[in-house]
Amino acid sequence: MVEILKPADKKQLSKWIGGGSSKQFELLFKATRDGCAANVFHAKCDNKGPTVTVFYNTVDCIFGGYTSMNWLSVTTYNYDEKAFLFRLQLKGAPEYKKYPVKVFNNASYSNATYGPTFGAGHDIYSFNGTLAKTGNYYASNGGVTLGQTYNMLGDTAATFHAENIQYTDIEVYKVIDGGLCLEKPWRPIPGLNMKTLMSEVEKYSPVDAVSIDYVNILLIGAVGAGKSSYFNTINSIFRGHVTSQACSGSAEHSLTTVYRVYKIRSQETGFPLKFRLCDTRGLEEAQGMDSADLLAILDGHLPDRYQFNPSMPVSPEVTGYKKNPTLQDKIHVIAFVMDGCSVDVFPEKILTNIKATQQKANQRGIPQVVLLTKVDRVCQEVEQDLSQVFYSQAVQDLVDEVSQLVGLPRAHILPVKNYEREMELDQDVNIPALLSVRQMLRFADDYLYNFVDES
């Protein structure tokens, strides 16, 4: 059984806990997995340092408590100025709220026969002894008596947990500063080898059943997400040194003002590889990509270096407009480029633009992926050693969160780090980037096979 706590909930808890660094959450105890018994809770959770306890009840409320002190099997109240209770969900609706401790010396209560308990008046008293499951829940023999030790900020039992202590599950997480690296990679990549990956990409050719020379991958993303930098990164790998052919950097508005169809050339032969990275204007909250411009790109009407005009959408009358585009001209894969550091505050308007693009792409059968950039900044371990990207719990959680946000399978969420401060190539940067290209080329072939089948 997997944990229930969502990545967004973990991020919120991390902010509440504070301390100047992101937190990771290691699942120690889970009632439905380990049994709802006090002795099991103490065996798994005693002397583990700071923990978060989360309760899930039968009316879809999620609430709990944090303590920075150890759980113990001796009977004692624990002094803790940092403790707090929290609410994450009320009757199925996300309702984040933190309730600070007001009586420090009674923040939590340890007892060998008790499950996790907060407050002198048993503000949250989880259970005593062992609970048997009744249907799909555990009927608690404890209770919730709010306001004794924690400031409930005007909330009552009705608005905290809907007065329900029938628990579908109880989880206890160890709180860890910085990143948590897993023993096994969350995305196993057998035989991971840069030389092999480069060879696969260099030798790629579109499926034989269609008469096209290369496939087109369209990069779409918010200003500053790293679209142009992604092209520069892939270009650098195959040029053999760090390049900056596409304009990239920080700016209030998109640095890309024209539609560009970039070629990647082999260092050995100098010939272009059989895919193109197509760059377009960055998405902005104030002005999304014009629907007519987007359709013209997807359907292959726009020429390379087409200059966008914000006051006038594309039309068949513009210079270079392809009135009768072929399969070669069309977009075969869309890559949404998203900044991994800003997923939790992703602008609603830009997400709406992405969803609208997805709808048009789905109508055309165009596969989609997310290039999740700047993943080195979401985890200290990955920042120090990029080879840990597929072992990082933080990156895995971020991939899960983005998958839910955009409605794509997790295998379509591709974490990468673009070349930015580096002046020399780094294998640990190259491998995730090459994996992303390889996956997109495989999806492009899926699009082409569907075209063949329809024909």
PDB file of N, CA and C in Angstrom, residues 162-232:
ATOM      1  N   ALA A 162     -15.230  17.565  11.012  1.00  0.00           N
ATOM      2  CA  ALA A 162     -16.645  17.210  10.842  1.00  0.00           C
ATOM      3  C   ALA A 162     -17.127  16.257  11.930  1.00  0.00           C
ATOM      4  N   GLU A 163     -16.502  16.355  13.127  1.00  0.00           N
ATOM      5  CA  GLU A 163     -16.908  15.563  14.296  1.00  0.00           C
ATOM      6  C   GLU A 163     -16.934  14.060  14.008  1.00  0.00           C
ATOM      7  N   ASN A 164     -15.928  13.620  13.255  1.00  0.00           N
ATOM      8  CA  ASN A 164     -15.893  12.211  12.837  1.00  0.00           C
ATOM      9  C   ASN A 164     -14.541  11.614  13.211  1.00  0.00           C
ATOM     10  N   ILE A 165     -14.546  10.533  14.022  1.00  0.00           N
ATOM     11  CA  ILE A 165     -13.300   9.843  14.386  1.00  0.00           C
ATOM     12  C   ILE A 165     -13.351   8.381  13.935  1.00  0.00           C
ATOM     13  N   GLN A 166     -14.003   8.160  12.825  1.00  0.00           N
ATOM     14  CA  GLN A 166     -13.941   6.854  12.158  1.00  0.00           C
ATOM     15  C   GLN A 166     -12.872   6.981  11.079  1.00  0.00           C
ATOM     16  N   TYR A 167     -11.702   6.382  11.345  1.00  0.00           N
ATOM     17  CA  TYR A 167     -10.537   6.622  10.518  1.00  0.00           C
ATOM     18  C   TYR A 167     -10.365   5.543   9.443  1.00  0.00           C
ATOM     19  N   THR A 168     -10.298   5.991   8.193  1.00  0.00           N
ATOM     20  CA  THR A 168      -9.987   5.041   7.110  1.00  0.00           C
ATOM     21  C   THR A 168      -8.505   4.717   7.096  1.00  0.00           C
ATOM     22  N   ASP A 169      -7.688   5.642   7.629  1.00  0.00           N
ATOM     23  CA  ASP A 169      -6.257   5.373   7.755  1.00  0.00           C
ATOM     24  C   ASP A 169      -5.628   6.405   8.678  1.00  0.00           C
ATOM     25  N   ILE A 170      -4.486   6.031   9.256  1.00  0.00           N
ATOM     26  CA  ILE A 170      -3.658   6.935  10.050  1.00  0.00           C
ATOM     27  C   ILE A 170      -2.226   6.734   9.568  1.00  0.00           C
ATOM     28  N   GLU A 171      -1.545   7.825   9.261  1.00  0.00           N
ATOM     29  CA  GLU A 171      -0.159   7.744   8.791  1.00  0.00           C
ATOM     30  C   GLU A 171       0.730   8.624   9.662  1.00  0.00           C
ATOM     31  N   VAL A 172       1.961   8.149   9.907  1.00  0.00           N
ATOM     32  CA  VAL A 172       2.960   8.946  10.611  1.00  0.00           C
ATOM     33  C   VAL A 172       4.202   9.026   9.729  1.00  0.00           C
ATOM     34  N   TYR A 173       4.650  10.252   9.474  1.00  0.00           N
ATOM     35  CA  TYR A 173       5.811  10.501   8.617  1.00  0.00           C
ATOM     36  C   TYR A 173       6.954  11.108   9.415  1.00  0.00           C
ATOM     37  N   LYS A 174       8.144  10.627   9.178  1.00  0.00           N
ATOM     38  CA  LYS A 174       9.342  11.279   9.703  1.00  0.00           C
ATOM     39  C   LYS A 174       9.653  12.478   8.819  1.00  0.00           C
ATOM     40  N   VAL A 175       9.948  13.622   9.449  1.00  0.00           N
ATOM     41  CA  VAL A 175      10.254  14.847   8.703  1.00  0.00           C
ATOM     42  C   VAL A 175      11.770  14.979   8.584  1.00  0.00           C
ATOM     43  N   ILE A 176      12.231  15.128   7.360  1.00  0.00           N
ATOM     44  CA  ILE A 176      13.667  15.167   7.078  1.00  0.00           C
ATOM     45  C   ILE A 176      14.010  16.476   6.390  1.00  0.00           C
ATOM     46  N   ASP A 177      15.040  17.179   6.893  1.00  0.00           N
ATOM     47  CA  ASP A 177      15.507  18.399   6.230  1.00  0.00           C
ATOM     48  C   ASP A 177      16.168  18.034   4.908  1.00  0.00           C
ATOM     49  N   GLY A 178      15.883  18.856   3.871  1.00  0.00           N
ATOM     50  CA  GLY A 178      16.513  18.621   2.577  1.00  0.00           C
ATOM     51  C   GLY A 178      15.907  17.437   1.870  1.00  0.00           C
ATOM     52  N   GLY A 179      16.670  16.852   0.954  1.00  0.00           N
ATOM     53  CA  GLY A 179      16.155  15.779   0.106  1.00  0.00           C
ATOM     54  C   GLY A 179      16.270  14.409   0.731  1.00  0.00           C
ATOM     55  N   LEU A 180      15.472  13.508   0.226  1.00  0.00           N
ATOM     56  CA  LEU A 180      15.521  12.105   0.645  1.00  0.00           C
ATOM     57  C   LEU A 180      15.793  11.267  -0.589  1.00  0.00           C
ATOM     58  N   CYS A 181      16.882  10.508  -0.548  1.00  0.00           N
ATOM     59  CA  CYS A 181      17.228   9.660  -1.684  1.00  0.00           C
ATOM     60  C   CYS A 181      16.759   8.238  -1.417  1.00  0.00           C
ATOM     61  N   LEU A 182      16.138   7.660  -2.417  1.00  0.00           N
ATOM     62  CA  LEU A 182      15.582   6.321  -2.307  1.00  0.00           C
ATOM     63  C   LEU A 182      16.656   5.267  -2.566  1.00  0.00           C
ATOM     64  N   GLU A 183      16.436   4.072  -2.044  1.00  0.00           N
ATOM     65  CA  GLU A 183      17.379   2.984  -2.281  1.00  0.00           C
ATOM     66  C   GLU A 183      17.325   2.516  -3.733  1.00  0.00           C
ATOM     67  N   LYS A 184      16.118   2.538  -4.310  1.00  0.00           N
ATOM     68  CA  LYS A 184      15.949   2.148  -5.708  1.00  0.00           C
ATOM     69  C   LYS A 184      15.401   3.340  -6.489  1.00  0.00           C
ATOM     70  N   PRO A 185      15.769   3.478  -7.765  1.00  0.00           N
ATOM     71  CA  PRO A 185      15.263   4.618  -8.538  1.00  0.00           C
ATOM     72  C   PRO A 185      13.758   4.555  -8.717  1.00  0.00           C
ATOM     73  N   TRP A 186      13.108   5.715  -8.611  1.00  0.00           N
ATOM     74  CA  TRP A 186      11.659   5.756  -8.790  1.00  0.00           C
ATOM     75  C   TRP A 186      11.284   5.570 -10.264  1.00  0.00           C
ATOM     76  N   ARG A 187      12.235   5.810 -11.159  1.00  0.00           N
ATOM     77  CA  ARG A 187      12.029   5.522 -12.583  1.00  0.00           C
ATOM     78  C   ARG A 187      13.220   4.689 -13.064  1.00  0.00           C
ATOM     79  N   PRO A 188      13.115   3.368 -12.977  1.00  0.00           N
ATOM     80  CA  PRO A 188      14.244   2.516 -13.386  1.00  0.00           C
ATOM     81  C   PRO A 188      14.550   2.681 -14.868  1.00  0.00           C
ATOM     82  N   ILE A 189      15.815   2.888 -15.185  1.00  0.00           N
ATOM     83  CA  ILE A 189      16.279   3.005 -16.569  1.00  0.00           C
ATOM     84  C   ILE A 189      17.376   1.966 -16.769  1.00  0.00           C
ATOM     85  N   PRO A 190      17.027   0.744 -17.174  1.00  0.00           N
ATOM     86  CA  PRO A 190      18.038  -0.312 -17.324  1.00  0.00           C
ATOM     87  C   PRO A 190      19.105   0.078 -18.358  1.00  0.00           C
ATOM     88  N   GLY A 191      20.337  -0.235 -18.046  1.00  0.00           N
ATOM     89  CA  GLY A 191      21.423  -0.010 -18.991  1.00  0.00           C
ATOM     90  C   GLY A 191      21.632   1.446 -19.345  1.00  0.00           C
ATOM     91  N   LEU A 192      21.428   2.331 -18.371  1.00  0.00           N
ATOM     92  CA  LEU A 192      21.558   3.757 -18.624  1.00  0.00           C
ATOM     93  C   LEU A 192      23.000   4.093 -18.985  1.00  0.00           C
ATOM     94  N   ASN A 193      23.181   4.637 -20.192  1.00  0.00           N
ATOM     95  CA  ASN A 193      24.532   4.885 -20.686  1.00  0.00           C
ATOM     96  C   ASN A 193      24.480   6.030 -21.692  1.00  0.00           C
ATOM     97  N   MET A 194      25.290   7.039 -21.487  1.00  0.00           N
ATOM     98  CA  MET A 194      25.234   8.224 -22.341  1.00  0.00           C
ATOM     99  C   MET A 194      25.582   7.891 -23.793  1.00  0.00           C
ATOM    100  N   LYS A 195      26.598   7.074 -23.990  1.00  0.00           N
ATOM    101  CA  LYS A 195      27.012   6.725 -25.350  1.00  0.00           C
ATOM    102  C   LYS A 195      25.888   6.009 -26.089  1.00  0.00           C
ATOM    103  N   THR A 196      25.219   5.098 -25.393  1.00  0.00           N
ATOM    104  CA  THR A 196      24.112   4.364 -26.002  1.00  0.00           C
ATOM    105  C   THR A 196      22.953   5.292 -26.327  1.00  0.00           C
ATOM    106  N   LEU A 197      22.632   6.192 -25.392  1.00  0.00           N
ATOM    107  CA  LEU A 197      21.537   7.134 -25.613  1.00  0.00           C
ATOM    108  C   LEU A 197      21.825   8.043 -26.801  1.00  0.00           C
ATOM    109  N   MET A 198      23.047   8.560 -26.880  1.00  0.00           N
ATOM    110  CA  MET A 198      23.404   9.429 -28.003  1.00  0.00           C
ATOM    111  C   MET A 198      23.283   8.688 -29.324  1.00  0.00           C
ATOM    112  N   SER A 199      23.720   7.438 -29.315  1.00  0.00           N
ATOM    113  CA  SER A 199      23.657   6.642 -30.539  1.00  0.00           C
ATOM    114  C   SER A 199      22.209   6.419 -30.966  1.00  0.00           C
ATOM    115  N   GLU A 200      21.335   6.119 -30.003  1.00  0.00           N
ATOM    116  CA  GLU A 200      19.919   5.901 -30.326  1.00  0.00           C
ATOM    117  C   GLU A 200      19.298   7.139 -30.961  1.00  0.00           C
ATOM    118  N   VAL A 201      19.612   8.301 -30.380  1.00  0.00           N
ATOM    119  CA  VAL A 201      19.024   9.536 -30.904  1.00  0.00           C
ATOM    120  C   VAL A 201      19.615   9.876 -32.269  1.00  0.00           C
ATOM    121  N   GLU A 202      20.915   9.692 -32.429  1.00  0.00           N
ATOM    122  CA  GLU A 202      21.555  10.000 -33.712  1.00  0.00           C
ATOM    123  C   GLU A 202      21.065   9.096 -34.837  1.00  0.00           C
ATOM    124  N   LYS A 203      20.780   7.853 -34.499  1.00  0.00           N
ATOM    125  CA  LYS A 203      20.358   6.891 -35.517  1.00  0.00           C
ATOM    126  C   LYS A 203      18.850   6.917 -35.766  1.00  0.00           C
ATOM    127  N   TYR A 204      18.131   7.729 -34.990  1.00  0.00           N
ATOM    128  CA  TYR A 204      16.680   7.754 -35.148  1.00  0.00           C
ATOM    129  C   TYR A 204      16.276   8.162 -36.558  1.00  0.00           C
ATOM    130  N   SER A 205      15.238   7.491 -37.062  1.00  0.00           N
ATOM    131  CA  SER A 205      14.629   7.843 -38.340  1.00  0.00           C
ATOM    132  C   SER A 205      13.133   7.607 -38.215  1.00  0.00           C
ATOM    133  N   PRO A 206      12.294   8.501 -38.753  1.00  0.00           N
ATOM    134  CA  PRO A 206      10.846   8.282 -38.678  1.00  0.00           C
ATOM    135  C   PRO A 206      10.454   6.946 -39.290  1.00  0.00           C
ATOM    136  N   VAL A 207       9.303   6.429 -38.891  1.00  0.00           N
ATOM    137  CA  VAL A 207       8.870   5.099 -39.337  1.00  0.00           C
ATOM    138  C   VAL A 207       8.876   5.021 -40.859  1.00  0.00           C
ATOM    139  N   ASP A 208       9.228   3.861 -41.372  1.00  0.00           N
ATOM    140  CA  ASP A 208       9.408   3.673 -42.810  1.00  0.00           C
ATOM    141  C   ASP A 208       8.136   3.883 -43.617  1.00  0.00           C
ATOM    142  N   ALA A 209       6.985   3.667 -42.970  1.00  0.00           N
ATOM    143  CA  ALA A 209       5.729   3.702 -43.716  1.00  0.00           C
ATOM    144  C   ALA A 209       5.303   5.106 -44.130  1.00  0.00           C
ATOM    145  N   VAL A 210       5.987   6.132 -43.599  1.00  0.00           N
ATOM    146  CA  VAL A 210       5.665   7.507 -43.997  1.00  0.00           C
ATOM    147  C   VAL A 210       6.870   8.125 -44.697  1.00  0.00           C
ATOM    148  N   SER A 211       6.615   8.981 -45.621  1.00  0.00           N
ATOM    149  CA  SER A 211       7.699   9.576 -46.408  1.00  0.00           C
ATOM    150  C   SER A 211       8.040  10.963 -45.875  1.00  0.00           C
ATOM    151  N   ILE A 212       8.603  11.004 -44.676  1.00  0.00           N
ATOM    152  CA  ILE A 212       9.077  12.271 -44.136  1.00  0.00           C
ATOM    153  C   ILE A 212      10.518  12.096 -43.677  1.00  0.00           C
ATOM    154  N   ASP A 213      11.248  13.202 -43.679  1.00  0.00           N
ATOM    155  CA  ASP A 213      12.675  13.149 -43.361  1.00  0.00           C
ATOM    156  C   ASP A 213      12.965  13.336 -41.880  1.00  0.00           C
ATOM    157  N   TYR A 214      12.038  13.972 -41.162  1.00  0.00           N
ATOM    158  CA  TYR A 214      12.259  14.245 -39.740  1.00  0.00           C
ATOM    159  C   TYR A 214      10.919  14.506 -39.069  1.00  0.00           C
ATOM    160  N   VAL A 215      10.926  14.497 -37.740  1.00  0.00           N
ATOM    161  CA  VAL A 215       9.707  14.803 -36.973  1.00  0.00           C
ATOM    162  C   VAL A 215       9.881  16.155 -36.298  1.00  0.00           C
ATOM    163  N   ASN A 216       8.744  16.797 -36.006  1.00  0.00           N
ATOM    164  CA  ASN A 216       8.732  18.134 -35.410  1.00  0.00           C
ATOM    165  C   ASN A 216       8.213  18.075 -33.979  1.00  0.00           C
ATOM    166  N   ILE A 217       8.989  18.622 -33.057  1.00  0.00           N
ATOM    167  CA  ILE A 217       8.629  18.678 -31.645  1.00  0.00           C
ATOM    168  C   ILE A 217       8.435  20.142 -31.272  1.00  0.00           C
ATOM    169  N   LEU A 218       7.240  20.502 -30.847  1.00  0.00           N
ATOM    170  CA  LEU A 218       6.926  21.889 -30.509  1.00  0.00           C
ATOM    171  C   LEU A 218       7.107  22.120 -29.013  1.00  0.00           C
ATOM    172  N   LEU A 219       7.899  23.141 -28.650  1.00  0.00           N
ATOM    173  CA  LEU A 219       8.127  23.518 -27.261  1.00  0.00           C
ATOM    174  C   LEU A 219       7.184  24.667 -26.891  1.00  0.00           C
ATOM    175  N   ILE A 220       6.375  24.458 -25.860  1.00  0.00           N
ATOM    176  CA  ILE A 220       5.432  25.474 -25.387  1.00  0.00           C
ATOM    177  C   ILE A 220       5.618  25.629 -23.882  1.00  0.00           C
ATOM    178  N   GLY A 221       5.686  26.868 -23.416  1.00  0.00           N
ATOM    179  CA  GLY A 221       5.829  27.064 -21.975  1.00  0.00           C
ATOM    180  C   GLY A 221       5.787  28.525 -21.591  1.00  0.00           C
ATOM    181  N   ALA A 222       5.732  28.768 -20.293  1.00  0.00           N
ATOM    182  CA  ALA A 222       5.701  30.130 -19.782  1.00  0.00           C
ATOM    183  C   ALA A 222       7.044  30.811 -19.996  1.00  0.00           C
ATOM    184  N   VAL A 223       7.030  32.135 -19.974  1.00  0.00           N
ATOM    185  CA  VAL A 223       8.265  32.903 -20.081  1.00  0.00           C
ATOM    186  C   VAL A 223       9.204  32.495 -18.947  1.00  0.00           C
ATOM    187  N   GLY A 224      10.453  32.155 -19.295  1.00  0.00           N
ATOM    188  CA  GLY A 224      11.440  31.789 -18.295  1.00  0.00           C
ATOM    189  C   GLY A 224      11.445  30.337 -17.880  1.00  0.00           C
ATOM    190  N   ALA A 225      10.558  29.527 -18.473  1.00  0.00           N
ATOM    191  CA  ALA A 225      10.505  28.110 -18.088  1.00  0.00           C
ATOM    192  C   ALA A 225      11.700  27.330 -18.629  1.00  0.00           C
ATOM    193  N   GLY A 226      12.300  27.803 -19.737  1.00  0.00           N
ATOM    194  CA  GLY A 226      13.497  27.136 -20.254  1.00  0.00           C
ATOM    195  C   GLY A 226      13.334  26.501 -21.616  1.00  0.00           C
ATOM    196  N   LYS A 227      12.424  27.022 -22.461  1.00  0.00           N
ATOM    197  CA  LYS A 227      12.231  26.444 -23.797  1.00  0.00           C
ATOM    198  C   LYS A 227      13.494  26.586 -24.642  1.00  0.00           C
ATOM    199  N   SER A 228      13.967  27.814 -24.795  1.00  0.00           N
ATOM    200  CA  SER A 228      15.153  28.061 -25.614  1.00  0.00           C
ATOM    201  C   SER A 228      16.382  27.395 -25.006  1.00  0.00           C
ATOM    202  N   SER A 229      16.447  27.404 -23.667  1.00  0.00           N
ATOM    203  CA  SER A 229      17.580  26.759 -22.990  1.00  0.00           C
ATOM    204  C   SER A 229      17.582  25.256 -23.221  1.00  0.00           C
ATOM    205  N   TYR A 230      16.392  24.666 -23.353  1.00  0.00           N
ATOM    206  CA  TYR A 230      16.334  23.226 -23.626  1.00  0.00           C
ATOM    207  C   TYR A 230      16.933  22.938 -24.997  1.00  0.00           C
ATOM    208  N   PHE A 231      16.579  23.734 -26.009  1.00  0.00           N
ATOM    209  CA  PHE A 231      17.215  23.535 -27.319  1.00  0.00           C
ATOM    210  C   PHE A 231      18.728  23.676 -27.209  1.00  0.00           C
ATOM    211  N   ASN A 232      19.182  24.734 -26.501  1.00  0.00           N
ATOM    212  CA  ASN A 232      20.629  24.927 -26.355  1.00  0.00           C
ATOM    213  C   ASN A 232      21.296  23.736 -25.684  1.00  0.00           C
TER     214      ASN A 232
END
